[in-house]
Short mmCIF file of C-alpha atoms and ligand atoms in Angstrom, two decimals:
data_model
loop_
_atom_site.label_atom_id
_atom_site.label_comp_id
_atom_site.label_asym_id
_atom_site.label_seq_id
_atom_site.Cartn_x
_atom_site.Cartn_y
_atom_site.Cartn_z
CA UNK A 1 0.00 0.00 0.00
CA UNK A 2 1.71 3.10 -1.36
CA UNK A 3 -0.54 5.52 0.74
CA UNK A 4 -2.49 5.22 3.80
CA UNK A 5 -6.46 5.20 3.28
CA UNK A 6 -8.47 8.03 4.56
CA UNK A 7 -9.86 6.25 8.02
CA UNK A 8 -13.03 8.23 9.32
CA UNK A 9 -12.24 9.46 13.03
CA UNK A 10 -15.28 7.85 14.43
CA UNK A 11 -14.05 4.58 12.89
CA UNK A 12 -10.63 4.71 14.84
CA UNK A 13 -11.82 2.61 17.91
CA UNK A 14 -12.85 -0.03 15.82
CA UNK A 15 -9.92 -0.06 13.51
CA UNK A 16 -7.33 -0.23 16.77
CA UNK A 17 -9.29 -3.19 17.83
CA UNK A 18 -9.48 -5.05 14.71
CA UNK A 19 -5.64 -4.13 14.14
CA UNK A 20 -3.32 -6.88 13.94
CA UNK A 21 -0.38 -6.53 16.35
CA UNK A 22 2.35 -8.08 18.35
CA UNK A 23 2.36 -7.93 21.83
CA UNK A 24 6.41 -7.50 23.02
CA UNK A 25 5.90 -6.32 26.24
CA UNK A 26 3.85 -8.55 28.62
CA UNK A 27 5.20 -10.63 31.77
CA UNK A 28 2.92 -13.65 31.96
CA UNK A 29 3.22 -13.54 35.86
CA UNK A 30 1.63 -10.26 35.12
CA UNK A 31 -1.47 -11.38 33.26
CA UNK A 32 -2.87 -13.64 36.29
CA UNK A 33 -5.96 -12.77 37.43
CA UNK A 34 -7.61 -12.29 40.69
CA UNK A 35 -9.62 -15.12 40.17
CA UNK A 36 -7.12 -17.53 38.64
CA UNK A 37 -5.14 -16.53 42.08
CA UNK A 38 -7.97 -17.39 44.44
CA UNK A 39 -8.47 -20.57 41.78
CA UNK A 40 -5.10 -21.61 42.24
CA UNK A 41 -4.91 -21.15 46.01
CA UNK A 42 -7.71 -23.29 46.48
CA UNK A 43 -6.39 -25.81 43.83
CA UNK A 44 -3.10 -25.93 45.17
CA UNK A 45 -3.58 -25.42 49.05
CA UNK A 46 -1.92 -22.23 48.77
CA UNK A 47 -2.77 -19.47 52.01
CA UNK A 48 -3.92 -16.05 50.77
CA UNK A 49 -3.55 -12.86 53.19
CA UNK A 50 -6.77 -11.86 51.44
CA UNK A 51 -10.30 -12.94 51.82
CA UNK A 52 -11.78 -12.53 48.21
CA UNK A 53 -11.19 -11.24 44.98
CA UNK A 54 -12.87 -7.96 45.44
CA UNK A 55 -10.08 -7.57 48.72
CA UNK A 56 -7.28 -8.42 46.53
CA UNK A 57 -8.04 -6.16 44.07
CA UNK A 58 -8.62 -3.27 46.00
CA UNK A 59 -4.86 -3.57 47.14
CA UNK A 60 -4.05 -2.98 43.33
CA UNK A 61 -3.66 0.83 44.41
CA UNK A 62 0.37 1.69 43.21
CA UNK A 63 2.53 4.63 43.54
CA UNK A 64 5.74 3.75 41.90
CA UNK A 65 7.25 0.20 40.61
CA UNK A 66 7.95 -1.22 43.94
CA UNK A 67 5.03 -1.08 45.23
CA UNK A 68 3.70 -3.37 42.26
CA UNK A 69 6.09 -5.66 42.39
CA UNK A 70 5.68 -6.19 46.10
CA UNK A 71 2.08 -7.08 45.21
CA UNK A 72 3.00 -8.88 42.15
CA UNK A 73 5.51 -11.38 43.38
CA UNK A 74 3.06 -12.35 45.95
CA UNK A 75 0.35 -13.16 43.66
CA UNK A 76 2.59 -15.65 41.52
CA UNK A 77 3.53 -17.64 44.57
CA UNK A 78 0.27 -19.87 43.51
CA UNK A 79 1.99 -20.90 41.00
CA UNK A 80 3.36 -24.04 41.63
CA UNK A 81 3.22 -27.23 38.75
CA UNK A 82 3.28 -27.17 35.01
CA UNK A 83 -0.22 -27.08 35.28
CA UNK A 84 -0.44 -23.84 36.39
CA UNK A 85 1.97 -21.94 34.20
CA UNK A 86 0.28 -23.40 31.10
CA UNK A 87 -3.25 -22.60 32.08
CA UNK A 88 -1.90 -19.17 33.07
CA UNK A 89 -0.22 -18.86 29.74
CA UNK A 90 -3.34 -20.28 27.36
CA UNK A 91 -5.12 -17.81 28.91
CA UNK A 92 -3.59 -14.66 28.11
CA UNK A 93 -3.17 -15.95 24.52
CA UNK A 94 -6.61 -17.03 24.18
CA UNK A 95 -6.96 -13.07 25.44
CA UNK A 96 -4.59 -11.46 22.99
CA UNK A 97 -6.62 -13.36 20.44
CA UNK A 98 -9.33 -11.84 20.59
CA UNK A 99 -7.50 -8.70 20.89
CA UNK A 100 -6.05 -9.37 17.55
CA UNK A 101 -2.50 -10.28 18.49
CA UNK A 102 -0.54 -12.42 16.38
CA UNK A 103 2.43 -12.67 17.67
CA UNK A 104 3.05 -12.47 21.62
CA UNK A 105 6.62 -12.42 23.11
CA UNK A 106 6.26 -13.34 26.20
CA UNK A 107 8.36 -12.46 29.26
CA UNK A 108 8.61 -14.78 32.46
CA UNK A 109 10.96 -14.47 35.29
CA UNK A 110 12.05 -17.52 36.58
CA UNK A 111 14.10 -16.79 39.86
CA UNK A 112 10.56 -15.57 41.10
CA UNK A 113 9.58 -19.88 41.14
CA UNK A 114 12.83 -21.12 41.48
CA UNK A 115 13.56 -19.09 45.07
CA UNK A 116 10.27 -20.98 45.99
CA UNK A 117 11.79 -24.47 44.77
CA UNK A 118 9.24 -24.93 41.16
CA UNK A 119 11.93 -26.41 39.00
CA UNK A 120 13.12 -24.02 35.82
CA UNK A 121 12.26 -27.27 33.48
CA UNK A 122 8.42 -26.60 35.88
CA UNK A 123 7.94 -23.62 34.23
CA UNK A 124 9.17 -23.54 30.91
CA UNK A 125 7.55 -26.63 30.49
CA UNK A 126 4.16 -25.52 31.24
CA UNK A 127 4.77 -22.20 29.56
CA UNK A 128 6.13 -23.67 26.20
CA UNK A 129 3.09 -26.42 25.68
CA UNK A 130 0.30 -22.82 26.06
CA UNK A 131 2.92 -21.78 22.76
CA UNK A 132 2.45 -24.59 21.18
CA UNK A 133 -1.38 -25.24 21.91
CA UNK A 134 -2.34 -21.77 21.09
CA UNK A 135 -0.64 -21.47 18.11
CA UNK A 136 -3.23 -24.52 16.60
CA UNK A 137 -6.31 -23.39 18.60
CA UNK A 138 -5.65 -19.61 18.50
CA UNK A 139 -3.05 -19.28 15.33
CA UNK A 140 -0.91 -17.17 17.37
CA UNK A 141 2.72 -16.82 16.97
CA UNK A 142 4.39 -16.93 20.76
CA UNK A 143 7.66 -17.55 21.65
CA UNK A 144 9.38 -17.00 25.52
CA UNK A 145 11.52 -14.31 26.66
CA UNK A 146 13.69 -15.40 30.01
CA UNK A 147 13.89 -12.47 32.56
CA UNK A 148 16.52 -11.86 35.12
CA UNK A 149 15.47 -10.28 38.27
CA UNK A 150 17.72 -7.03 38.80
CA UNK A 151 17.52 -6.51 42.37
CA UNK A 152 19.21 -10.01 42.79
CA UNK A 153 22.93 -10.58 41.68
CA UNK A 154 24.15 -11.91 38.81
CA UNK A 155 25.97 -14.65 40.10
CA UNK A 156 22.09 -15.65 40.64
CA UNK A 157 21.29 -14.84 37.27
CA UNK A 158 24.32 -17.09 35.77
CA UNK A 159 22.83 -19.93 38.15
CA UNK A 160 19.60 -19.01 36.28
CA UNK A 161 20.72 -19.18 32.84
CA UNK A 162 22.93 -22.48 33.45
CA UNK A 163 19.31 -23.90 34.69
CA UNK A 164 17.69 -23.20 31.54
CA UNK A 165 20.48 -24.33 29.42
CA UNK A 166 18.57 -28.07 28.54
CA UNK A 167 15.63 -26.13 27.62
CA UNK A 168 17.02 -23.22 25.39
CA UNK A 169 15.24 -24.79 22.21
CA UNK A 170 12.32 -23.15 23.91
CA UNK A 171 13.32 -19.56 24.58
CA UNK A 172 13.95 -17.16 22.27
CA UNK A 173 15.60 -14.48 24.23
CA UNK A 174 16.56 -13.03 27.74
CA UNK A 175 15.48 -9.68 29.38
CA UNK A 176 15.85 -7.53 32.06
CA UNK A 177 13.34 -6.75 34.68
CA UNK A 178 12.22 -5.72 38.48
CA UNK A 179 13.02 -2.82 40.42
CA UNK A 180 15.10 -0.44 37.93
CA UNK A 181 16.75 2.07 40.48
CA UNK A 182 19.84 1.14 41.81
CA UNK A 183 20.11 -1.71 39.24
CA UNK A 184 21.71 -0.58 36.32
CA UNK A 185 22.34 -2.72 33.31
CA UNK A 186 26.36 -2.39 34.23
CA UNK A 187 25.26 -4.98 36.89
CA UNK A 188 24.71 -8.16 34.04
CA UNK A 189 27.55 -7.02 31.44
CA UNK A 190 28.75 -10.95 31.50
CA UNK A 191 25.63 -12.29 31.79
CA UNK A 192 24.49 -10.76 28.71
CA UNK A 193 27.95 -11.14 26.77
CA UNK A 194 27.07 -14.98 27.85
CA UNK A 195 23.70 -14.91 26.32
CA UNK A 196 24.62 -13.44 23.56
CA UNK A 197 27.38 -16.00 22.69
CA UNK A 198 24.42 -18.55 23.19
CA UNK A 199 22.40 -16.98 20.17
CA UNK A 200 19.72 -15.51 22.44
CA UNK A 201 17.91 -12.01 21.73
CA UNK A 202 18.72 -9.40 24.26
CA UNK A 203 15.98 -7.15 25.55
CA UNK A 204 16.10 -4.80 28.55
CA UNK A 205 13.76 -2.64 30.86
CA UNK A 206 15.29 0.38 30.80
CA UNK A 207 14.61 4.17 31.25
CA UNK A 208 11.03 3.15 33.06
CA UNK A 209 11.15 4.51 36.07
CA UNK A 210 15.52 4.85 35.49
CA UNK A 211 17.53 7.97 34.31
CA UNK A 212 18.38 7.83 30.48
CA UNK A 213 21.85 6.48 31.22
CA UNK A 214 20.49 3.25 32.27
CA UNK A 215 19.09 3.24 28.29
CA UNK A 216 22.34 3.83 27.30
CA UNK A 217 23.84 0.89 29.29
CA UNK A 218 21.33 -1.35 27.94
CA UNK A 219 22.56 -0.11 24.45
CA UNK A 220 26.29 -0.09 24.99
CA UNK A 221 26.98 -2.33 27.60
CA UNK A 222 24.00 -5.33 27.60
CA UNK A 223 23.55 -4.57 23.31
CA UNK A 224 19.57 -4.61 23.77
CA UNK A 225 17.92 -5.45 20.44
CA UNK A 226 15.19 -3.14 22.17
CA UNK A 227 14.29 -1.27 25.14
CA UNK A 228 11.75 -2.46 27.31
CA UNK A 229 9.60 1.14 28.38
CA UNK A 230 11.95 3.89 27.56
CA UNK A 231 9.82 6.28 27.83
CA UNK A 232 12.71 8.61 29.86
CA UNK A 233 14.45 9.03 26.46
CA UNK A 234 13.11 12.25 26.19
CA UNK A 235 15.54 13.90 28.71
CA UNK A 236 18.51 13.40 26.57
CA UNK A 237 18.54 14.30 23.36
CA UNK A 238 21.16 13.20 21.85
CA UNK A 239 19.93 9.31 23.03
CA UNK A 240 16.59 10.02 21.00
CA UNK A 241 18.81 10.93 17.77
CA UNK A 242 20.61 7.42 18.36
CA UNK A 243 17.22 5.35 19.18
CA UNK A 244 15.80 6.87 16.31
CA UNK A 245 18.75 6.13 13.67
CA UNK A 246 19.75 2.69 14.61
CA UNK A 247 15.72 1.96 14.96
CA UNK A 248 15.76 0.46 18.25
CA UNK A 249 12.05 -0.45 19.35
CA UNK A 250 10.92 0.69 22.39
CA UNK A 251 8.22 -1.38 24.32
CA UNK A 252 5.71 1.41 25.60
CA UNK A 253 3.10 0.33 28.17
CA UNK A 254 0.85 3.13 28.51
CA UNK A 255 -1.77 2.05 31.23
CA UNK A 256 1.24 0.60 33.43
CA UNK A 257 3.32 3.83 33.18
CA UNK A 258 0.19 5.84 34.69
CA UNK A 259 -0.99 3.66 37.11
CA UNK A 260 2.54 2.95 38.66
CA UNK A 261 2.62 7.16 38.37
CA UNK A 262 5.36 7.44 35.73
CA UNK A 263 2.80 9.79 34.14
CA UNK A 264 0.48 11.54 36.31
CA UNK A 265 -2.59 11.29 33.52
CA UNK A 266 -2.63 8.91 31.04
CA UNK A 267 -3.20 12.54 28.65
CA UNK A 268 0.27 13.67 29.62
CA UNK A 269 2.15 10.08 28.23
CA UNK A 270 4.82 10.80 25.69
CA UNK A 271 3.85 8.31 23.27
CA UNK A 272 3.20 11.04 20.44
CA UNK A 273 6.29 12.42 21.23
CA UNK A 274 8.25 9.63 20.63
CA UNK A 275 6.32 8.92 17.47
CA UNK A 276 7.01 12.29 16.17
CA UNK A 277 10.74 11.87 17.03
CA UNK A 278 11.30 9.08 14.48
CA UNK A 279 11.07 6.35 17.42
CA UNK A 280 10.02 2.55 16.59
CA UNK A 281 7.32 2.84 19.44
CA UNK A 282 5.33 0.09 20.24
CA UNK A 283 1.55 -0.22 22.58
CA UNK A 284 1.94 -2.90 24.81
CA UNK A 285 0.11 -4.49 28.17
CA UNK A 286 3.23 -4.64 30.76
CA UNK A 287 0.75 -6.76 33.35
CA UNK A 288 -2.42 -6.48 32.35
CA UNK A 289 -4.51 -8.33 34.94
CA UNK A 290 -2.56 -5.24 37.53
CA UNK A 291 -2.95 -2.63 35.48
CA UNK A 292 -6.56 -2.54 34.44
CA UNK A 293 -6.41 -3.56 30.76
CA UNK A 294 -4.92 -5.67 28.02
CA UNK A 295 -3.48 -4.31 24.60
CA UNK A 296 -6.40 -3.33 23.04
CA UNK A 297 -7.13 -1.33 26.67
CA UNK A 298 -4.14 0.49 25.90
CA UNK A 299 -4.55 1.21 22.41
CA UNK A 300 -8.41 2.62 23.63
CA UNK A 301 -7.52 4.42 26.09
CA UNK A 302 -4.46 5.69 25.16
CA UNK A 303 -6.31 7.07 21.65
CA UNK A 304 -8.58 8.59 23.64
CA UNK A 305 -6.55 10.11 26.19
CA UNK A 306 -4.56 11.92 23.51
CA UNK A 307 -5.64 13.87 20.39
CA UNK A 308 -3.04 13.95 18.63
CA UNK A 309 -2.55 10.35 17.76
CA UNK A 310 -4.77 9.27 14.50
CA UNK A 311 -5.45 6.54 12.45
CA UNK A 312 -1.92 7.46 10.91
CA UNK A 313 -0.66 6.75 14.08
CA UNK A 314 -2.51 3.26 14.95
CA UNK A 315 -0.76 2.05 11.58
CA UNK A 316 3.04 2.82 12.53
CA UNK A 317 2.20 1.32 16.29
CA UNK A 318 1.06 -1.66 14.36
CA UNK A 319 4.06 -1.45 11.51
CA UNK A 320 6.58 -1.22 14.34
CA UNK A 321 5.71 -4.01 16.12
CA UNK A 322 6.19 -6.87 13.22
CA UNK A 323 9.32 -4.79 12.40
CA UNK A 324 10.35 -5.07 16.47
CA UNK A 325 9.42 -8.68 16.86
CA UNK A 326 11.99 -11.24 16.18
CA UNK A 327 9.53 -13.40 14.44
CA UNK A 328 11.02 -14.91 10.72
CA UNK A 329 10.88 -12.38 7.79
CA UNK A 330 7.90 -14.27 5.90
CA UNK A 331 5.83 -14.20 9.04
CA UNK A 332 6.25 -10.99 9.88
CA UNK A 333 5.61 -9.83 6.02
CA UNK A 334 2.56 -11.67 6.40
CA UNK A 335 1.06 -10.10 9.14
CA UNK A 336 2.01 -6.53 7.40
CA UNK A 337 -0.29 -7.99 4.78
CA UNK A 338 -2.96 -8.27 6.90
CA UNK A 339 -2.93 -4.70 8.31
CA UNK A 340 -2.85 -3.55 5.22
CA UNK A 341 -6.14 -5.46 4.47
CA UNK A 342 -7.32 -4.01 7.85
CA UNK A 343 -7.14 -0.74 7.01
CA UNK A 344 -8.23 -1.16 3.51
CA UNK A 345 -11.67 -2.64 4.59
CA UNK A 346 -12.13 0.03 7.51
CA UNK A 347 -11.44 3.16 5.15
CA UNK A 348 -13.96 1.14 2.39
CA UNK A 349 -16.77 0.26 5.05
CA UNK A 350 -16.79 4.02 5.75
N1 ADE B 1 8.08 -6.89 36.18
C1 ADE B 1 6.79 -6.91 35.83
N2 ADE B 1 6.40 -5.71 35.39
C2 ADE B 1 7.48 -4.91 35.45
C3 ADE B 1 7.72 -3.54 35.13
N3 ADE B 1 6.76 -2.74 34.66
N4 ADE B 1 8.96 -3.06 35.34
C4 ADE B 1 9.92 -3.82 35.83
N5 ADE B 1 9.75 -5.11 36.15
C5 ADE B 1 8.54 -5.65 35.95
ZN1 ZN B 2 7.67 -4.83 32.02
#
């Protein structure tokens, strides 16, 4: 498609929903539900320190990243057999499809099970057979991102990756995750260079919550393929100019950045910003079942929140995310395809 159809405004909600997309950004620890915890508890004889799901959900009230995670590590400690990882797993993709998502690369962090004693072969087990099943019942591309826990060291992190060694046929790629301040990348510099010799992709959170010289460090030092958030890019220009020329993806997550108060209103996100600066943004879900929505949520909402971005806009979110994926070329071309198609029969319908 040479140039973009003319999409009606009042079509644009419908459009960003029927979208195809890839979902880069999403923790599957993050996408459990109040009532898959209480479900699992009871299944598993687990003891919750609340009584229901309406009490555990009004303690989803955050004012910075820690005070997630604190509430998010806790919920995954019903998590305990393969079991529970893939039905945790099959249904967020069963989710993103209907959202539209083709392609899902999914984040999990490991140490969070293993300090509890669920064996690494536990959870990639489980997590690799939702992959597999979803792709026939869903026909959605997913593939596993391995995420190291930052506050803890990287001797831990080594221990980490020499557990998941047997199992490497079933993850595409390691990341960087949990509380960003204090953590820099600096901290996993031989970690990295080891995953890197291994053939893995190399993602990091960076620049969420962190100062834009922990995106640089991810860059330089770690040699992400893209940054997870980003969104403090802004403050340095000279890091935008380099983001922008060596088109390094960043993984925005809208409705997590206000509700954990990196933004104050979802109105004031930088997303167009970054857009208009060249930037290979991306929309993405972070934790959805935390954060009050899934992709589409944040596509919505973050549309609506914010004038500026237009039907123009929802394509290059969409374009960006095949060309930030590491699926193969002819996938990736196909799905391309198919927002083309997308767009064609929203500005015809009209
Ligand atoms: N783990 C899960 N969600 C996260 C986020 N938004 N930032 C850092 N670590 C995370
Ligand atoms: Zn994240």
């Amino acid at each position: 498609m040479h140039t973009l159809p003319t999409i009606a405004p009042e079509r644009l909600p419908d459009l960003l929903a029927a979208s195809p997309k890839a979902e880069l950004h999403i923790h599957i620890e993050g996408s459990l539900e109040p009532e898959m915890i209480f479900a699992l508890a009871r299944r598993n004889g687990v003891a919750l320190p609340y009584d229901d799901v309406e009490a555990l959900r009004r303690a989803y009230a955050f004012t910075d990243l820690q005070s997630f995670l604190d509430i998010y590590y806790a919920g995954a400690s019903v998590l305990l057999h393969e079991q529970d990882f893939y039905d945790l797993a099959l249904a967020y993709l069963a989710r993103g499809a209907t959202d539209n998502v083709v392609r899902a690369e999914i984040f999990f962090d490991p140490q969070t099970h293993t300090a509890r004693g669920v064996s690494m072969e536990t959870v990639v087990r489980g997590l690799h057979r939702a992959c597999v099943d979803a792709r026939a019942r869903f026909g959605i591309s997913a593939a596993l991102i391995m995420s190291f826990l930052r506050h803890l060291s990287e001797e831990d992190a080594f221990a980490t990756l020499e557990q998941a060694m047997p199992l490497l046929d079933h993850i595409i790629g390691v990341g960087l995750d949990s509380s960003e301040l204090g953590h820099p990348p600096e901290k996993f510099a031989r970690v990295f260079a080891r995953c890197r010799q291994l053939g893995l992709h190399v993602v990091a959170h960076a620049g969420e919550e962190g100062p834009p010289a922990y995106i640089w460090g991810a860059l330089d030092v770690l040699h992400a393929e893209r940054i997870d958030h980003g969104v403090q890019a802004v403050h340095d220009a000279a890091l935008v100019r380099r983001l922008a020329a060596e088109r390094i993806p960043l993984t925005v997550c809208p409705l997590s950045n206000q509700k954990l108060c990196v933004f104050p209103e979802l109105a004031q996100h930088n997303l167009p910003q970054l857009l208009a600066a060249g930037l290979v943004a991306t929309v993405n879900s972070d934790d959805p079942a935390y954060f009050g929505g899934y992709i589409n949520d944040n596509f919505r909402q973050t549309f609506a929140a914010l004038p500026a971005l237009t039907a123009q806009h929802a394509w290059q979110l969409a374009r960006n995310s095949f060309e930030a994926s590491f699926a193969a070329e002819a996938e990736r071309q196909a799905w391309q395809q198919r927002l083309e198609a997308c767009f064609e029969q929203h500005a015809q319908r009209g």
